Tab-separated table of C-alpha atoms and ligand atoms in Angstrom:
chain	number	residue	atom	x	y	z
A	1	MET	CA	44.560	-5.122	-14.260
A	2	PRO	CA	41.196	-5.021	-11.770
A	3	GLY	CA	40.501	-1.626	-10.698
A	4	ILE	CA	39.860	-3.062	-6.691
A	5	ARG	CA	40.510	-6.338	-5.539
A	6	LEU	CA	39.697	-8.146	-2.118
A	7	VAL	CA	41.159	-11.351	-1.334
A	8	LYS	CA	39.334	-12.844	1.743
A	9	VAL	CA	38.549	-9.625	3.630
A	10	THR	CA	37.076	-9.690	7.243
A	11	LYS	CA	36.029	-6.770	9.199
A	12	ARG	CA	34.530	-7.039	12.672
A	13	TYR	CA	33.143	-4.543	15.327
A	14	GLY	CA	33.434	-6.411	18.491
A	15	ASP	CA	31.132	-9.406	18.329
A	16	VAL	CA	29.617	-8.376	14.932
A	17	THR	CA	31.034	-9.815	11.636
A	18	ALA	CA	30.217	-6.986	9.345
A	19	ILE	CA	32.125	-8.409	6.390
A	20	ARG	CA	33.137	-11.892	6.515
A	21	ASN	CA	36.138	-13.570	4.233
A	22	LEU	CA	34.908	-11.575	1.318
A	23	SER	CA	36.621	-11.572	-2.119
A	24	LEU	CA	35.745	-9.590	-5.182
A	25	GLU	CA	37.025	-8.102	-8.293
A	26	ILE	CA	36.145	-4.782	-9.856
A	27	GLY	CA	37.160	-4.087	-13.149
A	28	ASP	CA	38.879	-0.843	-14.626
A	29	GLY	CA	35.884	1.373	-15.311
A	30	GLU	CA	33.165	-1.239	-14.253
A	31	TYR	CA	29.880	0.173	-12.449
A	32	VAL	CA	28.807	-2.263	-9.940
A	33	CYS	CA	25.895	-1.893	-7.650
A	34	VAL	CA	26.290	-3.465	-4.115
A	35	LEU	CA	23.075	-4.603	-3.255
A	36	GLY	CA	21.606	-5.765	0.504
A	37	PRO	CA	19.517	-5.117	3.350
A	38	THR	CA	20.171	-2.697	6.049
A	39	GLY	CA	23.104	-4.300	8.332
A	40	SER	CA	24.339	-6.348	5.529
A	41	GLY	CA	27.605	-4.793	5.188
A	42	LYS	CA	27.487	-2.434	2.537
A	43	THR	CA	28.753	0.834	4.008
A	44	THR	CA	31.658	-0.937	5.852
A	45	LEU	CA	32.777	-2.439	2.420
A	46	LEU	CA	33.108	1.213	0.932
A	47	LYS	CA	34.752	2.212	4.131
A	48	LEU	CA	37.392	-0.584	3.885
A	49	ILE	CA	37.986	0.371	0.327
A	50	ALA	CA	38.230	3.997	1.346
A	51	GLY	CA	40.584	3.181	4.073
A	52	ILE	CA	38.282	4.421	6.638
A	53	VAL	CA	38.306	1.131	8.445
A	54	LYS	CA	40.706	-1.219	8.423
A	55	PRO	CA	40.082	-4.890	7.712
A	56	ASP	CA	40.918	-7.612	10.693
A	57	SER	CA	42.437	-10.113	7.952
A	58	GLY	CA	42.649	-10.095	4.004
A	59	GLU	CA	44.201	-7.980	1.423
A	60	ILE	CA	42.829	-5.077	-0.488
A	61	TYR	CA	44.247	-4.041	-3.964
A	62	ILE	CA	43.785	-0.729	-5.483
A	63	ASP	CA	45.088	-0.531	-9.229
A	64	GLY	CA	47.143	-3.824	-8.183
A	65	ARG	CA	48.727	-2.133	-5.145
A	66	LEU	CA	48.142	-3.477	-1.630
A	67	VAL	CA	46.500	-0.779	0.256
A	68	ASN	CA	45.997	-2.208	3.718
A	69	ASN	CA	48.396	0.336	5.157
A	70	VAL	CA	47.944	3.466	2.802
A	71	PRO	CA	45.787	6.100	4.063
A	72	PRO	CA	42.555	7.247	2.533
A	73	GLN	CA	43.761	10.282	0.726
A	74	GLU	CA	46.635	8.363	-1.086
A	75	ARG	CA	44.156	5.874	-2.346
A	76	ASN	CA	42.849	8.043	-5.163
A	77	VAL	CA	39.256	7.366	-4.155
A	78	ALA	CA	36.417	9.640	-3.981
A	79	TYR	CA	34.310	8.330	-1.023
A	80	VAL	CA	30.820	9.804	-0.774
A	81	PRO	CA	29.261	8.725	2.493
A	82	GLN	CA	25.625	8.357	3.339
A	83	TYR	CA	25.685	10.839	6.044
A	84	TYR	CA	27.955	13.254	4.073
A	85	ALA	CA	29.666	16.370	5.737
A	86	LEU	CA	29.615	19.368	4.210
A	87	PHE	CA	31.620	22.124	5.057
A	88	PRO	CA	29.000	24.651	6.356
A	89	HIS	CA	30.875	28.015	6.180
A	90	ILE	CA	31.566	28.320	2.799
A	91	SER	CA	29.512	28.319	-0.406
A	92	VAL	CA	27.973	25.527	-2.529
A	93	ILE	CA	30.713	26.139	-5.411
A	94	ASP	CA	33.448	26.444	-2.628
A	95	ASN	CA	32.698	23.094	-1.224
A	96	VAL	CA	33.016	21.351	-4.454
A	97	ALA	CA	35.863	23.111	-5.686
A	98	PHE	CA	37.785	22.244	-2.268
A	99	GLY	CA	38.810	18.904	-3.532
A	100	PRO	CA	40.269	19.778	-6.883
A	101	LEU	CA	41.904	23.104	-5.386
A	102	SER	CA	43.541	21.163	-2.573
A	103	ARG	CA	45.028	18.691	-5.231
A	104	GLY	CA	46.782	21.792	-6.714
A	105	VAL	CA	44.413	22.301	-9.866
A	106	SER	CA	44.473	25.821	-11.056
A	107	ARG	CA	41.755	27.854	-9.607
A	108	GLU	CA	40.244	28.632	-13.243
A	109	GLU	CA	40.004	24.693	-14.054
A	110	ALA	CA	39.009	23.646	-10.439
A	111	TYR	CA	35.970	26.436	-10.740
A	112	LYS	CA	35.082	25.307	-14.273
A	113	VAL	CA	34.840	21.743	-13.172
A	114	SER	CA	32.870	22.419	-10.310
A	115	MET	CA	30.277	24.343	-12.065
A	116	GLN	CA	30.100	21.387	-14.574
A	117	MET	CA	29.448	18.955	-11.773
A	118	LEU	CA	26.801	21.290	-9.982
A	119	GLU	CA	25.144	21.511	-13.293
A	120	MET	CA	25.320	17.905	-13.694
A	121	THR	CA	23.459	17.429	-10.142
A	122	ARG	CA	21.184	20.488	-11.040
A	123	LEU	CA	22.596	22.682	-8.599
A	124	ALA	CA	24.286	25.437	-10.712
A	125	TRP	CA	21.416	27.900	-9.981
A	126	ARG	CA	22.481	27.424	-6.004
A	127	ALA	CA	26.329	27.718	-6.579
A	128	ASN	CA	26.274	30.853	-4.063
A	129	SER	CA	24.146	29.600	-1.461
A	130	PHE	CA	25.503	27.970	1.936
A	131	PRO	CA	24.965	24.238	2.592
A	132	HIS	CA	22.141	25.290	5.185
A	133	GLU	CA	20.399	27.003	2.824
A	134	LEU	CA	19.461	23.744	0.638
A	135	SER	CA	17.108	21.268	1.248
A	136	GLY	CA	18.066	17.721	2.401
A	137	GLY	CA	17.639	16.462	-1.606
A	138	MET	CA	20.081	19.267	-2.317
A	139	GLN	CA	22.648	18.504	0.095
A	140	GLN	CA	23.076	15.182	-1.004
A	141	ARG	CA	23.854	16.352	-4.766
A	142	LEU	CA	26.103	18.567	-3.317
A	143	ALA	CA	27.786	16.126	-1.828
A	144	LEU	CA	27.641	13.966	-4.892
A	145	ALA	CA	28.701	16.846	-6.813
A	146	ARG	CA	31.885	17.343	-4.596
A	147	GLY	CA	32.868	13.665	-4.829
A	148	LEU	CA	32.903	13.403	-8.661
A	149	ALA	CA	34.709	16.647	-8.735
A	150	SER	CA	37.595	15.249	-6.679
A	151	GLY	CA	39.246	13.954	-9.641
A	152	ALA	CA	39.666	10.260	-8.100
A	153	LYS	CA	39.411	7.354	-10.811
A	154	ILE	CA	37.510	5.326	-8.152
A	155	LEU	CA	34.178	6.672	-7.006
A	156	LEU	CA	32.353	5.109	-3.800
A	157	LEU	CA	28.827	6.143	-3.271
A	158	ASP	CA	26.943	5.055	-0.011
A	159	GLU	CA	23.174	5.335	-1.148
A	160	PRO	CA	23.912	8.366	-3.228
A	161	LEU	CA	19.887	8.578	-4.169
A	162	GLY	CA	18.564	7.791	-0.934
A	163	ALA	CA	17.327	11.148	0.217
A	164	LEU	CA	16.077	12.314	-3.167
A	165	ASP	CA	12.389	12.531	-4.114
A	166	ALA	CA	11.394	9.682	-6.437
A	167	ARG	CA	11.479	11.537	-9.407
A	168	LEU	CA	14.710	13.032	-9.010
A	169	ARG	CA	16.239	9.824	-8.070
A	170	VAL	CA	15.284	8.288	-11.253
A	171	GLU	CA	16.312	10.861	-13.447
A	172	LEU	CA	19.834	11.300	-11.328
A	173	ARG	CA	20.578	7.475	-11.663
A	174	TYR	CA	20.728	7.706	-15.407
A	175	LYS	CA	23.291	10.813	-15.330
A	176	LEU	CA	25.374	9.070	-12.572
A	177	ARG	CA	25.907	6.021	-14.736
A	178	GLU	CA	26.473	8.213	-17.678
A	179	MET	CA	29.095	10.423	-15.835
A	180	ALA	CA	31.057	7.783	-14.619
A	181	LYS	CA	30.847	5.798	-17.957
A	182	GLU	CA	32.295	9.277	-19.868
A	183	ASN	CA	34.844	9.940	-16.982
A	184	ASN	CA	36.099	6.141	-17.160
A	185	LEU	CA	35.383	5.986	-13.397
A	186	THR	CA	35.378	2.724	-11.394
A	187	THR	CA	32.218	2.825	-9.401
A	188	ILE	CA	30.726	1.046	-6.596
A	189	HIS	CA	27.149	2.179	-6.045
A	190	VAL	CA	25.687	0.843	-2.818
A	191	THR	CA	21.904	0.596	-2.336
A	192	HIS	CA	19.278	-1.017	-1.123
A	193	ASP	CA	16.693	-0.505	-3.955
A	194	GLN	CA	16.920	-3.363	-6.200
A	195	GLU	CA	15.192	-1.433	-9.297
A	196	GLU	CA	17.793	1.317	-8.720
A	197	ALA	CA	20.513	-1.432	-8.907
A	198	MET	CA	19.133	-3.319	-12.064
A	199	ILE	CA	19.084	-0.218	-13.953
A	200	VAL	CA	22.515	1.308	-13.525
A	201	ALA	CA	24.855	-1.541	-12.549
A	202	ASP	CA	26.946	-3.501	-15.363
A	203	ARG	CA	27.045	-6.024	-12.297
A	204	ILE	CA	25.453	-6.590	-9.343
A	205	ILE	CA	26.676	-7.913	-6.304
A	206	VAL	CA	24.074	-8.844	-3.473
A	207	LEU	CA	25.335	-8.804	0.299
A	208	ARG	CA	23.725	-10.734	3.093
A	209	ASN	CA	25.371	-10.711	6.716
A	210	GLY	CA	28.758	-9.821	5.192
A	211	GLU	CA	28.981	-12.502	2.557
A	212	ILE	CA	28.206	-12.398	-1.118
A	213	GLN	CA	24.905	-14.233	-2.136
A	214	GLN	CA	25.682	-13.815	-5.506
A	215	GLU	CA	27.034	-11.680	-8.628
A	216	GLY	CA	26.620	-11.178	-12.062
A	217	PRO	CA	24.644	-8.902	-14.575
A	218	PRO	CA	21.318	-7.698	-13.578
A	219	SER	CA	19.358	-9.795	-16.118
A	220	GLN	CA	21.217	-13.059	-14.551
A	221	ILE	CA	20.613	-11.828	-10.899
A	222	TYR	CA	16.937	-11.503	-11.688
A	223	ASN	CA	16.295	-14.733	-13.706
A	224	GLU	CA	18.570	-17.165	-12.073
A	225	PRO	CA	18.779	-16.025	-8.507
A	226	LYS	CA	21.104	-18.671	-6.509
A	227	ASN	CA	19.116	-18.828	-3.532
A	228	ILE	CA	15.689	-17.982	-2.010
A	229	PHE	CA	17.175	-14.600	-0.576
A	230	VAL	CA	18.291	-13.174	-3.756
A	231	ALA	CA	15.014	-14.418	-5.451
A	232	HIS	CA	12.879	-12.234	-2.782
A	233	PHE	CA	15.223	-9.467	-2.434
A	234	VAL	CA	15.475	-8.574	-6.247
A	235	GLY	CA	12.295	-8.777	-7.526
A	236	GLY	CA	8.521	-10.052	-6.896
A	237	ALA	CA	8.549	-13.715	-6.324
A	238	ASN	CA	6.064	-16.331	-5.423
A	239	PHE	CA	7.253	-19.235	-3.349
A	240	PHE	CA	5.880	-22.928	-3.017
A	241	GLU	CA	6.596	-25.254	-0.355
A	242	GLY	CA	6.659	-29.015	-1.616
A	243	PHE	CA	8.583	-32.120	-1.689
A	244	VAL	CA	10.411	-33.729	-4.552
A	245	ALA	CA	8.063	-36.452	-5.459
A	246	GLU	CA	9.669	-38.064	-8.641
A	247	THR	CA	12.770	-37.064	-10.770
A	248	ASP	CA	13.726	-38.247	-14.345
A	249	GLN	CA	16.353	-37.329	-17.183
A	250	ASN	CA	14.395	-33.970	-18.048
A	251	GLY	CA	13.430	-32.635	-14.756
A	252	SER	CA	11.464	-33.093	-11.493
A	253	TRP	CA	7.697	-33.601	-10.259
A	254	ILE	CA	7.190	-31.412	-6.994
A	255	GLN	CA	4.457	-32.357	-4.731
A	256	LEU	CA	2.740	-29.000	-3.278
A	257	ARG	CA	-0.058	-29.176	-0.452
A	258	ASN	CA	-3.123	-30.968	-0.675
A	259	GLY	CA	-2.222	-32.763	-3.917
A	260	PHE	CA	-1.118	-30.225	-6.334
A	261	VAL	CA	1.926	-31.073	-8.327
A	262	LEU	CA	4.592	-28.797	-10.505
A	263	ARG	CA	6.618	-29.921	-13.231
A	264	ILE	CA	10.067	-28.416	-13.095
A	265	ASN	CA	12.567	-28.408	-15.799
A	266	GLU	CA	15.416	-29.268	-13.277
A	267	VAL	CA	16.539	-32.665	-11.909
A	268	PHE	CA	16.757	-31.716	-8.446
A	269	GLY	CA	17.485	-33.220	-4.895
A	270	SER	CA	16.292	-36.747	-3.886
A	271	VAL	CA	13.042	-38.160	-3.887
A	272	GLY	CA	11.057	-37.217	-0.515
A	273	GLU	CA	13.608	-33.924	-0.215
A	274	ARG	CA	11.790	-31.054	1.032
A	275	VAL	CA	12.177	-27.832	-1.448
A	276	VAL	CA	10.640	-24.476	-2.195
A	277	VAL	CA	9.697	-23.438	-5.652
A	278	MET	CA	9.832	-19.823	-6.820
A	279	VAL	CA	8.279	-18.158	-9.644
A	280	ARG	CA	8.494	-14.333	-10.696
A	281	GLU	CA	5.007	-12.550	-10.469
A	282	GLU	CA	4.917	-11.504	-13.963
A	283	LYS	CA	5.753	-15.195	-15.220
A	284	ALA	CA	2.596	-16.542	-13.481
A	285	THR	CA	-0.122	-16.312	-15.897
A	286	ILE	CA	-3.868	-16.345	-15.535
A	287	ILE	CA	-6.164	-18.159	-17.590
A	288	ARG	CA	-9.778	-17.596	-17.483
A	289	GLY	CA	-12.641	-20.411	-17.227
A	290	ALA	CA	-14.515	-22.344	-14.477
A	291	LYS	CA	-14.445	-25.283	-16.764
A	292	LYS	CA	-12.149	-28.246	-15.945
A	293	ARG	CA	-8.993	-28.106	-17.358
A	294	GLU	CA	-6.401	-30.627	-18.073
A	295	GLY	CA	-2.531	-29.897	-18.313
A	296	ILE	CA	0.891	-29.477	-16.745
A	297	ASN	CA	1.077	-26.519	-14.181
A	298	LEU	CA	-2.622	-25.214	-14.507
A	299	LEU	CA	-3.552	-24.574	-11.005
A	300	PRO	CA	-6.995	-23.991	-10.143
A	301	GLY	CA	-7.989	-21.051	-7.949
A	302	THR	CA	-9.991	-18.096	-7.615
A	303	ILE	CA	-9.221	-14.194	-7.936
A	304	GLU	CA	-8.762	-13.022	-4.313
A	305	TRP	CA	-7.804	-9.298	-4.939
A	306	VAL	CA	-6.456	-6.749	-7.489
A	307	SER	CA	-3.818	-4.093	-7.046
A	308	PHE	CA	-3.253	-1.329	-9.149
A	309	LEU	CA	0.292	-0.149	-9.517
A	310	GLY	CA	0.175	2.320	-12.094
A	311	ASP	CA	2.010	0.669	-15.312
A	312	PHE	CA	1.041	-2.801	-13.924
A	313	VAL	CA	-1.944	-4.677	-12.124
A	314	SER	CA	-1.365	-7.035	-9.844
A	315	TYR	CA	-3.875	-10.074	-9.271
A	316	SER	CA	-3.730	-12.190	-6.138
A	317	ILE	CA	-4.977	-15.573	-6.545
A	318	ILE	CA	-5.849	-18.116	-3.759
A	319	LEU	CA	-5.421	-21.684	-5.124
A	320	ASP	CA	-7.359	-24.207	-4.552
A	321	ASN	CA	-4.738	-25.841	-2.208
A	322	GLY	CA	-4.568	-22.856	0.011
A	323	ASP	CA	-1.420	-21.643	-1.420
A	324	ARG	CA	-1.284	-17.696	-2.497
A	325	VAL	CA	-0.119	-16.548	-6.030
A	326	ASN	CA	0.338	-13.034	-7.316
A	327	SER	CA	0.485	-12.412	-10.855
A	328	LYS	CA	1.659	-9.047	-12.522
A	329	MET	CA	0.684	-7.930	-15.662
A	330	PRO	CA	0.965	-4.599	-17.980
A	331	THR	CA	-2.071	-2.230	-16.884
A	332	ILE	CA	-2.743	-2.063	-20.933
A	333	ILE	CA	-3.873	-5.792	-20.622
A	334	GLY	CA	-4.246	-6.533	-17.541
A	335	VAL	CA	-6.981	-3.878	-16.197
A	336	GLY	CA	-10.348	-5.158	-15.524
A	337	ARG	CA	-9.681	-8.337	-16.966
A	338	PHE	CA	-10.590	-10.605	-14.330
A	339	ARG	CA	-12.858	-9.896	-11.350
A	340	VAL	CA	-12.243	-10.658	-7.713
A	341	GLY	CA	-14.050	-13.957	-6.790
A	342	GLU	CA	-13.838	-15.255	-10.585
A	343	ARG	CA	-12.609	-18.750	-10.665
A	344	VAL	CA	-9.410	-18.965	-12.984
A	345	TYR	CA	-6.287	-20.951	-13.321
A	346	VAL	CA	-2.631	-20.134	-12.673
A	347	HIS	CA	-0.389	-21.303	-15.417
A	348	LEU	CA	3.380	-21.777	-14.815
A	349	ARG	CA	5.842	-22.864	-17.434
A	350	PRO	CA	8.406	-25.576	-16.043
A	351	GLU	CA	11.156	-23.380	-17.601
A	352	ASP	CA	10.290	-20.556	-15.706
A	353	LEU	CA	10.075	-22.248	-12.140
A	354	ARG	CA	13.392	-22.219	-10.065
A	355	ILE	CA	13.939	-24.677	-7.127
A	356	TYR	CA	15.851	-24.263	-3.710
A	357	PRO	CA	16.152	-26.657	-0.806
A	358	TYR	CA	14.231	-26.028	1.862
A	359	PRO	CA	15.698	-23.283	4.257
A	360	PRO	CA	17.260	-24.792	7.664
A	361	HIS	CA	15.259	-22.321	9.526
A	362	GLY	CA	12.081	-22.555	7.460
A	363	LEU	CA	11.105	-20.323	4.665
A	364	TYR	CA	9.194	-17.300	6.255
A	365	LYS	CA	12.373	-16.869	8.709
A	366	GLU	CA	14.046	-16.651	5.645
A	367	LEU	CA	11.944	-14.118	3.746
A	368	GLU	CA	11.782	-11.928	6.835
A	369	VAL	CA	15.200	-10.758	6.760
A	370	ILE	CA	14.150	-8.066	4.325
B	401	ADP	N1	30.843	1.537	14.239
B	401	ADP	C1	30.287	0.281	14.644
B	401	ADP	N2	30.423	-0.343	15.845
B	401	ADP	C2	29.642	-1.713	15.726
B	401	ADP	N3	28.963	-1.970	14.974
B	401	ADP	C3	28.819	-1.645	13.620
B	401	ADP	C4	29.718	-0.328	13.239
B	401	ADP	N4	29.572	-0.112	11.990
B	401	ADP	C5	28.715	-1.055	11.521
B	401	ADP	N5	28.488	-1.860	12.435
B	401	ADP	C6	27.246	-3.345	12.498
B	401	ADP	O1	28.048	-3.819	11.262
B	401	ADP	C7	27.354	-4.599	10.468
B	401	ADP	C8	27.191	-4.105	9.087
B	401	ADP	O2	26.912	-2.662	9.180
B	401	ADP	P1	26.944	-1.630	7.817
B	401	ADP	O3	28.179	-1.834	7.310
B	401	ADP	O4	26.564	-0.126	8.305
B	401	ADP	O5	25.915	-2.543	6.819
B	401	ADP	P2	24.749	-1.686	5.917
B	401	ADP	O6	25.718	-0.439	5.405
B	401	ADP	O7	24.646	-2.406	4.428
B	401	ADP	O8	23.367	-1.237	6.484
B	401	ADP	C9	26.016	-4.189	11.131
B	401	ADP	O9	25.477	-5.343	11.937
B	401	ADP	C10	25.921	-2.910	12.125
B	401	ADP	O10	25.082	-2.944	13.162
B	402	MG	MG1	25.123	1.903	5.118
């Protein structure tokens, strides 16, 4: 039995449809990340499950029970809002213990659990402080500790690591998942950070305009994005505009601008159809050499720029047809390898290329949403 099930749920605020005819199932004990840009409906989705807002249509089930008319406190759900409200006049540990105590857990047990949660979120040393004495990041961790201590089996986290500094964010995301799994919690973790989602999630649900674009394990979302939006949102991607020039049994030839041609391993569309081809930045490899080369998907160009990203370097190449390509490689092999102005070839393996229909409102419109 799935932990959470939504069937054709729609939620409107006036003219805005925040969630549109959305169906999903989340298994017992699953750790799901909902990933999407601002305004895509992530918070509304959590509020619908928590019972803070009601759907205009559709059904919401928790543990098989229809909960459309069940109040939040009876849903066995811990909702940690993005903008949490702490109790200002009681100490940190009392804030955490409030949930278990109000559920009737013994004092001893409630404080023991609360202390564990404070240790996990690295706040044990501030147990006797008041919320206003904590930094923003600490307050967020306190909200998290409080949600965790509530004892609910379903955890709804709205951008739980958003206010933390980078180092702590990285450290805590592993802890979050570990803790959820240890306690067999069903977790929905909302984020707009694709890296965070890839690292913690069993499954990622990509949301846009209140609709699911794609759901699946992180590797699938990354390697086989179903559309341009997902490709762009979940990692570095290069896009080329073109037309289908020819198709055969094993794939297609795509005509790019100014006479460049790409081979892809997908039989796609009909000849003359306008398309977009995508390749991940780390799949675009650079081959040195000014002398003329012949071969499939070898595109001549010039190194335009190199960015140092710490563990990676990214080369920006302007192809001779005017298209631009970014090629990302580990610093250890890439640093200093090519110089700005150097003539090179970009090599794209047919199996690494994805193809999409040209978006109705244009490629740039499609990419600017984020
Ligand atoms: N209380 C509200 N009243 C009116 N519009 C709202 C309200 N809450 C959210 N919205 C709108 O609904 C859409 C989805 O919002 P939200 O669920 O907060 O998205 P996200 O969390 O992904 O940023 C947005 O267009 C937002 O402006
Ligand atoms: Mg939000």
